[in-house]
GROMACS .gro file of N, CA and C in nm:
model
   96
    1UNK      N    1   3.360   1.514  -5.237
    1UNK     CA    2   3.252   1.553  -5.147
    1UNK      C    3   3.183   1.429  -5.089
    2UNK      N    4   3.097   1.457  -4.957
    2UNK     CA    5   3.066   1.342  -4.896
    2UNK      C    6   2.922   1.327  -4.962
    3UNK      N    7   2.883   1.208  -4.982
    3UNK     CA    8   2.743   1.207  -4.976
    3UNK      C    9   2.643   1.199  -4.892
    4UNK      N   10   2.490   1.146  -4.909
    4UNK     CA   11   2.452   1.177  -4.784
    4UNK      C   12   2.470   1.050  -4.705
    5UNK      N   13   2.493   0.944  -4.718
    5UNK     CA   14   2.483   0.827  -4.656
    5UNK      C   15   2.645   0.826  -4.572
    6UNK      N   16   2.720   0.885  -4.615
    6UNK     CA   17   2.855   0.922  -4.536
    6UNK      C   18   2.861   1.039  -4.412
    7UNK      N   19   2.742   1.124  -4.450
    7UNK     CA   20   2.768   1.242  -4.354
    7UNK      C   21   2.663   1.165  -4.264
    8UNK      N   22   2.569   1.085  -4.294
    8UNK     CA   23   2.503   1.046  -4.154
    8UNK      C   24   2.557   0.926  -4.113
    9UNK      N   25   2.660   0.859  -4.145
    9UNK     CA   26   2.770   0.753  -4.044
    9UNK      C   27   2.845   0.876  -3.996
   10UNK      N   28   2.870   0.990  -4.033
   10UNK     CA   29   2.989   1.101  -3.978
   10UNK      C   30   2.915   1.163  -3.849
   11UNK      N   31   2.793   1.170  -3.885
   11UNK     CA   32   2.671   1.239  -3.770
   11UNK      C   33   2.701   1.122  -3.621
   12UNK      N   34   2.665   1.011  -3.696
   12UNK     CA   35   2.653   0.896  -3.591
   12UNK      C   36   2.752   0.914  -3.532
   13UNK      N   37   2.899   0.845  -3.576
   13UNK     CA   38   3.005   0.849  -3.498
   13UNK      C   39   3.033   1.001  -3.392
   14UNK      N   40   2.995   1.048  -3.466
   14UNK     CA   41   2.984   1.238  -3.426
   14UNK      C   42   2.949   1.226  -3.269
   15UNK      N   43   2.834   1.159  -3.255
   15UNK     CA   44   2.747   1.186  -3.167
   15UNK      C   45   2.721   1.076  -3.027
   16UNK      N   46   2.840   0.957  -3.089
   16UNK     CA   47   2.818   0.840  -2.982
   16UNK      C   48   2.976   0.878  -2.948
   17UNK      N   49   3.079   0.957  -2.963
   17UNK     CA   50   3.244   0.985  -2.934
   17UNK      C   51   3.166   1.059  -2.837
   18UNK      N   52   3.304   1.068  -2.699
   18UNK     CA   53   3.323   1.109  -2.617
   18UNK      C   54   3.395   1.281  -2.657
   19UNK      N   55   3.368   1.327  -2.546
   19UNK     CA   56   3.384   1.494  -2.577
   19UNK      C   57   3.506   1.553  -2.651
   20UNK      N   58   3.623   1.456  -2.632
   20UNK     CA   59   3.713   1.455  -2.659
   20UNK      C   60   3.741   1.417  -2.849
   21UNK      N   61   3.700   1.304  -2.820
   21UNK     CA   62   3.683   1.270  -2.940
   21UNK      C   63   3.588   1.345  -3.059
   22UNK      N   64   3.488   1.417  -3.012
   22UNK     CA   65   3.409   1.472  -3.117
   22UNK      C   66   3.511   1.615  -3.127
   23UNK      N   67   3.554   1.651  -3.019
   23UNK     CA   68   3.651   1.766  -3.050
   23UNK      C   69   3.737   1.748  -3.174
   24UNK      N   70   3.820   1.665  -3.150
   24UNK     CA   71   3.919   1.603  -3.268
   24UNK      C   72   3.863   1.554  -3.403
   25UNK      N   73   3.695   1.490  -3.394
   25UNK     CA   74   3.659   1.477  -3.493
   25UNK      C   75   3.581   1.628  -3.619
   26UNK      N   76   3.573   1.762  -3.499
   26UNK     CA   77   3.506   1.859  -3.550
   26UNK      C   78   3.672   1.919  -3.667
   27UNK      N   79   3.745   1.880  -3.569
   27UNK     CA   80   3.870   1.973  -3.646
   27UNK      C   81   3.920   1.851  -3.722
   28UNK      N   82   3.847   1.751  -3.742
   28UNK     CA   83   3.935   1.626  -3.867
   28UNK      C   84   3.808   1.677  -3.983
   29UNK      N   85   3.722   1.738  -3.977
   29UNK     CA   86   3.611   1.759  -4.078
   29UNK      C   87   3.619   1.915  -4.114
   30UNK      N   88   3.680   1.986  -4.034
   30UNK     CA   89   3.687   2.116  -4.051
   30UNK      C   90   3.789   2.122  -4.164
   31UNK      N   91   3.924   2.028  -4.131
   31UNK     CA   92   4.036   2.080  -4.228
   31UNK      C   93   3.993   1.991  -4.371
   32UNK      N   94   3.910   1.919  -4.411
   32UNK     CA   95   3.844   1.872  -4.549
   32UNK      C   96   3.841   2.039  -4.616
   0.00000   0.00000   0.00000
């Protein structure tokens, strides 16, 4: 499991990726 200092670098990156990229990143966190 992530902790919290991992899910808010996951938030960050989350949120500065391009549309594309957060797409691919929702379904790289979905299949965890």
């Amino acid at each position: 499991m992530m902790n919290g200092g991992e899910r808010r670098l996951l938030l960050f990156l989350f949120y500065i990726q391009p549309k594309s990229e957060k797409l691919y990143l929702n379904k790289a966190l979905n299949f965890k």
